CSV table of C-alpha atoms in Angstrom, one decimal:
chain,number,residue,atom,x,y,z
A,268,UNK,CA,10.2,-21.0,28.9
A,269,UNK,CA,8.3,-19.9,31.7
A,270,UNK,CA,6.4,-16.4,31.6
A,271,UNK,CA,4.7,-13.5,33.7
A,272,UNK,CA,2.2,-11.6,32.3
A,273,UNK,CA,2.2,-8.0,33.8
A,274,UNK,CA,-1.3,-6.7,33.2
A,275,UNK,CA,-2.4,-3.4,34.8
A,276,UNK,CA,-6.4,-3.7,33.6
A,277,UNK,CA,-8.6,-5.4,31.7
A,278,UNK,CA,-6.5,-8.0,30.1
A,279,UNK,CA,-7.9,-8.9,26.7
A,280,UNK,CA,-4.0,-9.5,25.2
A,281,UNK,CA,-3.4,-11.6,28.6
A,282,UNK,CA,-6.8,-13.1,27.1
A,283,UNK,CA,-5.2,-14.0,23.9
A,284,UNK,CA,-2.4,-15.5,25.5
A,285,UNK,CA,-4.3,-17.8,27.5
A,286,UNK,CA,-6.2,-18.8,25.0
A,287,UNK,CA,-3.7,-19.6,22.5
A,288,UNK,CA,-2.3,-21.9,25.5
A,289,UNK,CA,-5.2,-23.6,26.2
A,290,UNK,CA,-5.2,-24.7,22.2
A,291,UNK,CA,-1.9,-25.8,22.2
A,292,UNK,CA,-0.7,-22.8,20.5
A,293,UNK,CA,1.9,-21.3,22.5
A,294,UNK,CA,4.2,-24.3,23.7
A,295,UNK,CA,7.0,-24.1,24.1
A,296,UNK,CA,6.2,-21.1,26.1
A,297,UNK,CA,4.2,-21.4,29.1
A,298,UNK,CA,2.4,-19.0,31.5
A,299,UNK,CA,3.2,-19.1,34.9
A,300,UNK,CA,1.9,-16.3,36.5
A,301,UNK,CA,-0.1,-13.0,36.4
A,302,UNK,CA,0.8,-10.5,37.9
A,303,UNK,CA,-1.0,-6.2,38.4
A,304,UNK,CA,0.2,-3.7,40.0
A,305,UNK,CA,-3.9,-2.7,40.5
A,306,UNK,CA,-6.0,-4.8,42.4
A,307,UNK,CA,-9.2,-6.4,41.5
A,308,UNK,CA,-8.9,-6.0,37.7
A,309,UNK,CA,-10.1,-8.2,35.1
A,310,UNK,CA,-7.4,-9.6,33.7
A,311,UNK,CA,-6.7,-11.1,37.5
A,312,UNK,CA,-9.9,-12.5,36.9
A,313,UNK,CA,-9.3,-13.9,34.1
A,314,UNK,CA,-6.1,-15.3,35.2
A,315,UNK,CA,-8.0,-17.4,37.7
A,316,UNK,CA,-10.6,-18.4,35.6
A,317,UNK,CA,-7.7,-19.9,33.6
A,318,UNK,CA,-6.2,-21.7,36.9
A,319,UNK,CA,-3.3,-19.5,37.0
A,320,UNK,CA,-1.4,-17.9,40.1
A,321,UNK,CA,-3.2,-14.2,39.7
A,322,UNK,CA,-0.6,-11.9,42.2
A,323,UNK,CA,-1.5,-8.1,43.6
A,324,UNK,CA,1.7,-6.1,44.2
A,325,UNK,CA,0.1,-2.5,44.4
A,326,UNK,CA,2.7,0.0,43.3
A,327,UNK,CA,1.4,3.0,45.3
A,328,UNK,CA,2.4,0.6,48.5
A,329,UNK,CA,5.7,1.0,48.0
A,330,UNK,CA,8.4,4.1,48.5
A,331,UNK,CA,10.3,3.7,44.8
A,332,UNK,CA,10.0,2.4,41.7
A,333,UNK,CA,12.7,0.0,43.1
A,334,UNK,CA,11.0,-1.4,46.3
A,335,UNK,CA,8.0,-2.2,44.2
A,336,UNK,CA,9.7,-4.1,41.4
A,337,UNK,CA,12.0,-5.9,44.4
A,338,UNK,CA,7.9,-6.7,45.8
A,339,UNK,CA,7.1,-7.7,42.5
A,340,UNK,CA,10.7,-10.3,41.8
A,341,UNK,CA,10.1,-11.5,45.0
A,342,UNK,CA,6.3,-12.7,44.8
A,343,UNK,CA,7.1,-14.0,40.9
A,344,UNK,CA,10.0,-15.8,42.2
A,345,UNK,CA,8.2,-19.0,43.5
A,346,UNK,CA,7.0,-19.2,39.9
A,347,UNK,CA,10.6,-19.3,38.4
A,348,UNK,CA,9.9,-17.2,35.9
A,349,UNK,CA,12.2,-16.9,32.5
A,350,UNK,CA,10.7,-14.2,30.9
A,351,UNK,CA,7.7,-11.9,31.0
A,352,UNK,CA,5.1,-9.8,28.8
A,353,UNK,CA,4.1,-6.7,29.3
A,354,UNK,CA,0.1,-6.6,28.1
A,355,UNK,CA,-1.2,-3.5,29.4
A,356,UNK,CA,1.2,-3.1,31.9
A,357,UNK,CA,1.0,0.5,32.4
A,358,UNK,CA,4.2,0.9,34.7
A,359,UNK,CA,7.7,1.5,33.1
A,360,UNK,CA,10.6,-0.7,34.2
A,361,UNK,CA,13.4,0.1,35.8
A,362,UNK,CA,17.1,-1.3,33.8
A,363,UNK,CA,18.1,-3.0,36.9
A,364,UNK,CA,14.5,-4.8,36.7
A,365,UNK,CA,14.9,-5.6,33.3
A,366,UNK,CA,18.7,-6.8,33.6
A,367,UNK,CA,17.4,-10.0,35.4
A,368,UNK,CA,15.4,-10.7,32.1
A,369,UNK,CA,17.9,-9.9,29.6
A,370,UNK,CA,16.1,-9.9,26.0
A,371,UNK,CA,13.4,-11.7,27.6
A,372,UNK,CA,10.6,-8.8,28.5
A,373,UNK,CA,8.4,-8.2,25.6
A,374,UNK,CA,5.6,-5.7,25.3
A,375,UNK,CA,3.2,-5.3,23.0
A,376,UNK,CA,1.8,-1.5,21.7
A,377,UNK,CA,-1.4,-0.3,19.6
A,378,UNK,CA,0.4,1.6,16.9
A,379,UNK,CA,3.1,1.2,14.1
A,380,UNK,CA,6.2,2.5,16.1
A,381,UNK,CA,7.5,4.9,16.7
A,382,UNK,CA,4.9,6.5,15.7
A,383,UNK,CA,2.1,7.5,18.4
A,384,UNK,CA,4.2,6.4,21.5
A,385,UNK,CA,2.7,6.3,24.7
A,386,UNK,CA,-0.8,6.6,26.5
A,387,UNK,CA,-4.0,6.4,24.2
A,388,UNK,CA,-2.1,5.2,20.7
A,389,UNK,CA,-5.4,4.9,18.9
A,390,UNK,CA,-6.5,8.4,19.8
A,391,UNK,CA,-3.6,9.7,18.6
A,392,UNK,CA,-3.5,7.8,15.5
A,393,UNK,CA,-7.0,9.4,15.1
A,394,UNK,CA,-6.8,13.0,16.0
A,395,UNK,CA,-3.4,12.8,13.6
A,396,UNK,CA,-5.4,11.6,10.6
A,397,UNK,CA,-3.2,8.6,9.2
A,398,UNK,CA,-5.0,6.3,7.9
A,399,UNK,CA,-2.9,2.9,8.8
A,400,UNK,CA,-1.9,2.5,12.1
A,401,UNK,CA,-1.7,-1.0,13.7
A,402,UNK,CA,0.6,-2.9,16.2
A,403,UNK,CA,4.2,-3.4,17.6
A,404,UNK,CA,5.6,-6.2,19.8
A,405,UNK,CA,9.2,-4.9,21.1
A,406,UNK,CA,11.7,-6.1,23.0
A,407,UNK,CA,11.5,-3.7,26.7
A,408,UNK,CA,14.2,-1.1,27.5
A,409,UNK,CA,14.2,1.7,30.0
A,410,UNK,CA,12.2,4.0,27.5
A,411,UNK,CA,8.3,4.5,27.2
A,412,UNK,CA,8.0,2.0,23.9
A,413,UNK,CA,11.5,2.6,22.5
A,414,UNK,CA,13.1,-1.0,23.0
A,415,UNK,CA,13.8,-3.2,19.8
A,416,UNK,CA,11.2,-4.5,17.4
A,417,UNK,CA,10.0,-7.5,16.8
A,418,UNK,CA,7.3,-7.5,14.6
A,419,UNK,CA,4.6,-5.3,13.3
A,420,UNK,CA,1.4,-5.3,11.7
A,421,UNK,CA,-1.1,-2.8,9.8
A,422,UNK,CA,-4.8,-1.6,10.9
A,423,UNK,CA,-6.3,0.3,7.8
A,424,UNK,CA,-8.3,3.6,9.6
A,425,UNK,CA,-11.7,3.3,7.9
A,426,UNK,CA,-14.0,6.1,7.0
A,427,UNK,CA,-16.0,7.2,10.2
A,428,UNK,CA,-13.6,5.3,12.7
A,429,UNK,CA,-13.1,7.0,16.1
A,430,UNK,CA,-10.9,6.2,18.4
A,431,UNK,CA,-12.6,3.0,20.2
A,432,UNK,CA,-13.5,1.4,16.5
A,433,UNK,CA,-10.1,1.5,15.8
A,434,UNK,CA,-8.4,0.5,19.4
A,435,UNK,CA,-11.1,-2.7,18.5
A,436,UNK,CA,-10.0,-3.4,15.3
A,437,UNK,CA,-5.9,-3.3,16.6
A,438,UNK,CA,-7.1,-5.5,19.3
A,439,UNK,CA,-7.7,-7.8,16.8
A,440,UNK,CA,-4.8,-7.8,14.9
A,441,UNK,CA,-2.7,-7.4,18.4
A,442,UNK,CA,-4.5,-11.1,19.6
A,443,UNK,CA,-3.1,-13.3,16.5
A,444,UNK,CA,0.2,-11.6,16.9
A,445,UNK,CA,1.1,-11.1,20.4
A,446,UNK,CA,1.2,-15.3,21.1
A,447,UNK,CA,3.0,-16.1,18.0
A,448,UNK,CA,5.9,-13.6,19.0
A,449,UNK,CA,5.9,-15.2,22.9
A,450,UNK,CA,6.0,-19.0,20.7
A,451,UNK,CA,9.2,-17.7,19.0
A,452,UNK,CA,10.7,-16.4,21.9
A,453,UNK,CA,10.6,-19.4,23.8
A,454,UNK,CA,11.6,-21.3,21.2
A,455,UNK,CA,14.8,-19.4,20.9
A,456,UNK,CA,14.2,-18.1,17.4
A,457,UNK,CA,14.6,-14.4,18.1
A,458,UNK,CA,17.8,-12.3,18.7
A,459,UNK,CA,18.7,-8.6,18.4
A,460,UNK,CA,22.0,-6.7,17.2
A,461,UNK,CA,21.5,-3.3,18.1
A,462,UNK,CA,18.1,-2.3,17.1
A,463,UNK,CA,17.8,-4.8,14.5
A,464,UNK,CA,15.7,-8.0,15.8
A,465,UNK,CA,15.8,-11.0,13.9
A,466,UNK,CA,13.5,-14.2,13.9
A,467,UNK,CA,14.8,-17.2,12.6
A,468,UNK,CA,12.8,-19.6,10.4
A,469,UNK,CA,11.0,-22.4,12.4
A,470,UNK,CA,9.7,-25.8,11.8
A,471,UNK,CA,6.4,-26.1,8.8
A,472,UNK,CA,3.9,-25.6,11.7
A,473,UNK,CA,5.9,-22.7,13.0
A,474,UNK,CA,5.9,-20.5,9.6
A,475,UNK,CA,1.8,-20.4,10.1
A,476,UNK,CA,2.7,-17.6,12.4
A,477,UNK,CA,4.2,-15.7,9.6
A,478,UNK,CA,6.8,-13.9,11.6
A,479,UNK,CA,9.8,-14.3,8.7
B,20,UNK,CA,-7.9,18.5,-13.8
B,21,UNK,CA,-4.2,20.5,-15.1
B,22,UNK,CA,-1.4,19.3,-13.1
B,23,UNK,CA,2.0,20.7,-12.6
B,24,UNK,CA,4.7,18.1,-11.6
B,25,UNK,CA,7.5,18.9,-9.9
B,26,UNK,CA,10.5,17.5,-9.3
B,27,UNK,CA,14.2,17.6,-8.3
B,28,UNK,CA,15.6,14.3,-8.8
B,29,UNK,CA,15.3,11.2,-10.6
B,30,UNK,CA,11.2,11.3,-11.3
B,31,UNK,CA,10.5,7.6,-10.7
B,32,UNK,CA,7.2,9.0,-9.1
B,33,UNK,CA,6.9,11.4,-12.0
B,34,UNK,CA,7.2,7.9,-14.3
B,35,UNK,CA,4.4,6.9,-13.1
B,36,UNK,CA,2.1,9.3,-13.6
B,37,UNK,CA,3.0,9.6,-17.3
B,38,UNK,CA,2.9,6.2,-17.8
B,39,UNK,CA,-0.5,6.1,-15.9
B,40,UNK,CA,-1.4,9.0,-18.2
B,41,UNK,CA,-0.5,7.0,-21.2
B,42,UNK,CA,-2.2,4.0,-20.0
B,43,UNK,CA,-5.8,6.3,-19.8
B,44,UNK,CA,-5.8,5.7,-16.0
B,45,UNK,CA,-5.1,9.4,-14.9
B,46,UNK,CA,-8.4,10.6,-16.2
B,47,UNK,CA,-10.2,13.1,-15.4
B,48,UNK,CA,-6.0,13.9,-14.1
B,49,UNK,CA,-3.8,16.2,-17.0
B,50,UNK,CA,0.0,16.7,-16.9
B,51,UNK,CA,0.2,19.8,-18.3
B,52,UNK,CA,3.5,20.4,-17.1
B,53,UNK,CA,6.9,19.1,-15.5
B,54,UNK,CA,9.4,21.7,-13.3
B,55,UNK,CA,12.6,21.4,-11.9
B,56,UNK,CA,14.1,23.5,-9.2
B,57,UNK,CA,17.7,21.5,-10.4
B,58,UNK,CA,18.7,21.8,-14.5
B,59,UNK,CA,19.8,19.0,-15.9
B,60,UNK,CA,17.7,16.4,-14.0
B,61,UNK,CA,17.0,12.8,-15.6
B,62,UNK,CA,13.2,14.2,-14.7
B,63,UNK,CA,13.1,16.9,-16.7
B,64,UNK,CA,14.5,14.3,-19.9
B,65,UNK,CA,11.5,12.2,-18.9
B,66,UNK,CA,8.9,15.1,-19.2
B,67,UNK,CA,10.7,15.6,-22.6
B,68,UNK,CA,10.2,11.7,-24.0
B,69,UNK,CA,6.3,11.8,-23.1
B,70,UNK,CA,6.5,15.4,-25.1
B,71,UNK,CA,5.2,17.6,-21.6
B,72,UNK,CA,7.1,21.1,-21.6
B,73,UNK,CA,10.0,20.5,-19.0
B,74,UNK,CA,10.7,23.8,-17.3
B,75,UNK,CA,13.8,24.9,-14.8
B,76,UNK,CA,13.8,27.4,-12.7
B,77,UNK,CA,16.8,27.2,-10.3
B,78,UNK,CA,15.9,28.1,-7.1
B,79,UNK,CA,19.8,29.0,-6.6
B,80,UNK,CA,19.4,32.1,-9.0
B,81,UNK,CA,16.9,33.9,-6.6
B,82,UNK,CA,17.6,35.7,-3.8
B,83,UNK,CA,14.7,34.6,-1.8
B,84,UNK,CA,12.6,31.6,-1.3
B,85,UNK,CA,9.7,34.2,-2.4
B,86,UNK,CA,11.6,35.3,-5.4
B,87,UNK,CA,11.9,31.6,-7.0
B,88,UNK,CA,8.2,30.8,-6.3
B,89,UNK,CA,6.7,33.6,-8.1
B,90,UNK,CA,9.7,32.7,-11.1
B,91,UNK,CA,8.3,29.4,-10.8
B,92,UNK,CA,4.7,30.6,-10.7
B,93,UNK,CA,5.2,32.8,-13.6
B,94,UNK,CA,6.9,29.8,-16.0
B,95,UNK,CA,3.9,27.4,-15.0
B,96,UNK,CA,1.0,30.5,-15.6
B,97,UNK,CA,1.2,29.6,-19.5
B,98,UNK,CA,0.3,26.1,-18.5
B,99,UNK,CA,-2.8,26.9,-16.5
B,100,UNK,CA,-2.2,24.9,-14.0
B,101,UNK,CA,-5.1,23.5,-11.2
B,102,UNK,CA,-3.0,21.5,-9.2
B,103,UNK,CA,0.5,20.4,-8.1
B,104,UNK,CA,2.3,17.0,-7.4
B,105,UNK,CA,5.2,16.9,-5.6
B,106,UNK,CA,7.5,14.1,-6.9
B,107,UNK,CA,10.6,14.0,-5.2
B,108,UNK,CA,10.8,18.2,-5.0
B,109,UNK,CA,13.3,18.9,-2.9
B,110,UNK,CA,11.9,22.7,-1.6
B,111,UNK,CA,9.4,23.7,1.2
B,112,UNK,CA,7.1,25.8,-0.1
B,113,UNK,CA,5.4,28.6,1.5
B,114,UNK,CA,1.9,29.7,2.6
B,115,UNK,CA,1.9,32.4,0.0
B,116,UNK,CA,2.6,29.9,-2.4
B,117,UNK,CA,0.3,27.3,-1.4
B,118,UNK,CA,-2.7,29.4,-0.8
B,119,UNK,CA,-2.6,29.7,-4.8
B,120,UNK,CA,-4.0,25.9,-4.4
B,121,UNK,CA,-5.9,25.4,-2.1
B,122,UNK,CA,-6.2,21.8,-1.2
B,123,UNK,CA,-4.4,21.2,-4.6
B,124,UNK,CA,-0.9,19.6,-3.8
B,125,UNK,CA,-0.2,16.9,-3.1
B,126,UNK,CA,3.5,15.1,-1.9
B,127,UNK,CA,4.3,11.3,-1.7
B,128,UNK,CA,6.6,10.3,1.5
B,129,UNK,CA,8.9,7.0,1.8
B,130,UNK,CA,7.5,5.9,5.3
B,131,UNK,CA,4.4,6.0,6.7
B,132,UNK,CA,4.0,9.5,8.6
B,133,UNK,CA,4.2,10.4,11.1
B,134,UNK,CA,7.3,8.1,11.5
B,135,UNK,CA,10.3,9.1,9.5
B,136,UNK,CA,9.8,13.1,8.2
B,137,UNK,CA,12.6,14.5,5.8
B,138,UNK,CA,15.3,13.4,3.7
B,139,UNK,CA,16.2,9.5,3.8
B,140,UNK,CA,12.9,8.0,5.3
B,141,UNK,CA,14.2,4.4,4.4
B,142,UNK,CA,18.1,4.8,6.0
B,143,UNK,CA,15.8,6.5,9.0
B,144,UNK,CA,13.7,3.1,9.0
B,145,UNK,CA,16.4,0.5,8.9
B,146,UNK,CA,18.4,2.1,11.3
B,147,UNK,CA,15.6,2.1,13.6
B,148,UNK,CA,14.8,-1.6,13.3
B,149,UNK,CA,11.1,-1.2,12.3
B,150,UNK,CA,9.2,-3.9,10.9
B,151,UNK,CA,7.2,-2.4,8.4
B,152,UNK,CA,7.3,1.0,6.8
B,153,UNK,CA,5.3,2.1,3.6
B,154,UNK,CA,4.2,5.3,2.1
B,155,UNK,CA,2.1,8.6,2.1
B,156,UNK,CA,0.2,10.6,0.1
B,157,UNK,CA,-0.3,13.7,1.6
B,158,UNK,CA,-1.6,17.5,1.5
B,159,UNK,CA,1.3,19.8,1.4
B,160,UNK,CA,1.2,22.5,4.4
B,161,UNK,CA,4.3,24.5,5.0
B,162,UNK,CA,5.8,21.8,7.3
B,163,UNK,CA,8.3,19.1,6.4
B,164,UNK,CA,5.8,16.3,5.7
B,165,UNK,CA,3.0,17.4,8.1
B,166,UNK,CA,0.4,17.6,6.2
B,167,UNK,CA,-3.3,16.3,5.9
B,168,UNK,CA,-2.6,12.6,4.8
B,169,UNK,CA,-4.9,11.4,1.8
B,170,UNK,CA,-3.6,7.6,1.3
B,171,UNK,CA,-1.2,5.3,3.0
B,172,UNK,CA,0.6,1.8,2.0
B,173,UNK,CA,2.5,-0.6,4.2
B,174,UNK,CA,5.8,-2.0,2.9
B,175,UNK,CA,7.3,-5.2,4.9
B,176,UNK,CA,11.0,-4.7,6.0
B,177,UNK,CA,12.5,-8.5,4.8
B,178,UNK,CA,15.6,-9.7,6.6
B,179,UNK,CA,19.2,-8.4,5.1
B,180,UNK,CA,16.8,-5.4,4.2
B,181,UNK,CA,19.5,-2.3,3.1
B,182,UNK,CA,17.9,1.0,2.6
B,183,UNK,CA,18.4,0.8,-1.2
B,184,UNK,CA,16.3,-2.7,-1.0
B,185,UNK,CA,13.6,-0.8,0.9
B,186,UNK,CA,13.6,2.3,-1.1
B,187,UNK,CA,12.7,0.1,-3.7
B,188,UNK,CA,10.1,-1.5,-2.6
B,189,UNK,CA,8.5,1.2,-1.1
B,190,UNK,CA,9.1,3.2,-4.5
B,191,UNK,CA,7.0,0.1,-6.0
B,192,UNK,CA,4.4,0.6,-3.6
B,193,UNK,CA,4.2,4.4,-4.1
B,194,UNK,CA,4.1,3.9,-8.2
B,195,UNK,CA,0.9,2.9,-7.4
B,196,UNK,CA,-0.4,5.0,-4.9
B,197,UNK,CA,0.1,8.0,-6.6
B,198,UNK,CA,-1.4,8.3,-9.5
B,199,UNK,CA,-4.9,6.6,-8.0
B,200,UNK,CA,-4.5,9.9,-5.4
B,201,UNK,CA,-4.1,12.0,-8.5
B,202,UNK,CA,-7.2,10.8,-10.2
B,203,UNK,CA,-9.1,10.9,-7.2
B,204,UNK,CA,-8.2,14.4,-6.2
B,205,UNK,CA,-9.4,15.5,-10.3
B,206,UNK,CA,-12.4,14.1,-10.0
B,207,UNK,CA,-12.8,15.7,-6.7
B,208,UNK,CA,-13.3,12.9,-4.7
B,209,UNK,CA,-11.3,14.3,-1.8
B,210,UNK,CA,-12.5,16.8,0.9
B,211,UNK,CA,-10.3,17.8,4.2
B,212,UNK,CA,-12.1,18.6,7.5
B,213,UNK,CA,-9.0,19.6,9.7
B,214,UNK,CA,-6.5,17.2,9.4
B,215,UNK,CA,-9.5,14.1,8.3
B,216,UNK,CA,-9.0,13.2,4.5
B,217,UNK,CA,-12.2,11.7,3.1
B,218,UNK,CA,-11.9,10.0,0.0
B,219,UNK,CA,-15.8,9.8,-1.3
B,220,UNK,CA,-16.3,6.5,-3.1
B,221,UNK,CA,-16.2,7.1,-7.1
B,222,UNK,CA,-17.6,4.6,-9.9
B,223,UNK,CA,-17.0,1.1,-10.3
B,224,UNK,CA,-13.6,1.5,-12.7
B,225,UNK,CA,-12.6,3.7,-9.4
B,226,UNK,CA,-12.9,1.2,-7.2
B,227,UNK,CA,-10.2,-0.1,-8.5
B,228,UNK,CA,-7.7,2.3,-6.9
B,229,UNK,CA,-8.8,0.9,-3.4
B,230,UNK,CA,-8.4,3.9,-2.0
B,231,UNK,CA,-11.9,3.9,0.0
């Protein structure tokens, strides 16, 4: 299963990604492309440091949401792409876009939905107190972090964090995650009634990923 | 530390900390007393078997929310009371009643809060799809479940998950919780700064609890 990564800046999930390919870890997915809709960020960087197409298609060049993700199909397409991640993609999709993917767009979000939706999840997490927050890896829909979930895990909020200790520490816990959930996609382990995702078991090296 | 528990319900969390009690792990923590807003109560029966006075004041029988907090204030006075747990109480209270203890009661939640507020926090969390849920420990305010959070736990969701299945494990979860937040708050380990619960480190049988 061929991916796009949609990264918007500095691309330390994308980073994750690419490293768990390089060690073998990710097969049967593969990554494709990268693609921004801001030029000259890192994560195109790193993309090409990893010998992968790294594509521009700047969203401010283009009249509607819909002429920009027709730009953006249409400069994946040579890639013949199956699916795609969103990590740090910081556009929201249209349905029509995410029709062409169907329960193939993935996105992956510094909190434990549906709590502390949207921009700055860690800061919120923060300035609300809680002390766990963590991460979510969800199936896309139209909605600003709504879609199904797929999996989630727990960041404890330690005494004296602020916002960028704990952003750090759900980094972490985002990097282990975010491949193994891309691994089971492609491998056709995970399907959805209604809300309700399920992953199927997979082979003994595929339980290491601890996703059932 | 003299508690008053209150309840509505069942009193699984009110279990707990009796049996903690009875088990010397509530120290420097005292139930001095258990009331119900609801007679008859399978609560009120346990108060009764561990020999604490089991009081009822039905809220029903007062005219205003007012009215039944000072009835309730006025059966709890002969108790002396520091400090309230709520354990499955069914009632917001108000200001006027709260201001009577300051940073002094306390409320265990199904889910981890923010996420899932009010009645049926595990139904809320399966339909929703979530991954993980848990629970909270928190300072009451005059909000549903708004409060100052002291302690949270994460609870996995397990496929074929039903809310009862959840419930239980998160009550599991919560047995625990609660009476370490209990004994923590007596010894007066806990200090609030806006909505930031510290939890100061206590001696080494503290530790125990996990909670720093």
């Amino acid at each position: 299963m061929r991916f796009a990564v949609l990264v918007s800046g500095t691309g330390t999930n994308l980073q994750a990604l690419l490293d768990a390919e390089a060690a073998g870890q990710l097969a049967p997915a593969e990554i494709a492309a990268v693609a921004s809709n801001r030029p000259g960020v890192l994560a195109l960087e790193r993309a090409r440091v990893a010998g992968k197409p790294a594509i521009t298609v700047e969203h401010r060049g283009y009249p509607s949401r819909e002429a920009f993700e027709d730009a953006l199909l249409e400069a994946l397409a040579p890639h013949r792409i199956d699916a795609i991640v969103l990590a740090g993609f910081m556009r929201v999709l249209t349905p029509r876009f995410l029709d062409r993917f169907p329960l193939r767009v993935v996105n992956t979000h510094p909190s434990i939905l549906p709590a502390f939706p949207g921009h700055d999840a860690a800061a919120q997490a923060i300035a609300h107190g809680v002390k766990l927050s963590g991460c979510t890896v969800h199936l896309v829909d139209s909605g600003v972090d709504t879609g199904p979930i797929i999996a989630q895990r727990a960041v404890p909020i330690l005494s004296g964090d602020d916002a960028v200790a704990l952003q750090r520490r759900i980094q972490a816990e985002e990097h282990r995650l975010l491949p193994a959930v891309v691994r089971a996609l492609a491998a056709g382990r995970i399907s959805c009634e209604g809300r309700s995702v399920v992953i199927a078991p997979g082979d003994s090296s595929d339980d290491a990923d601890q996703l059932v």
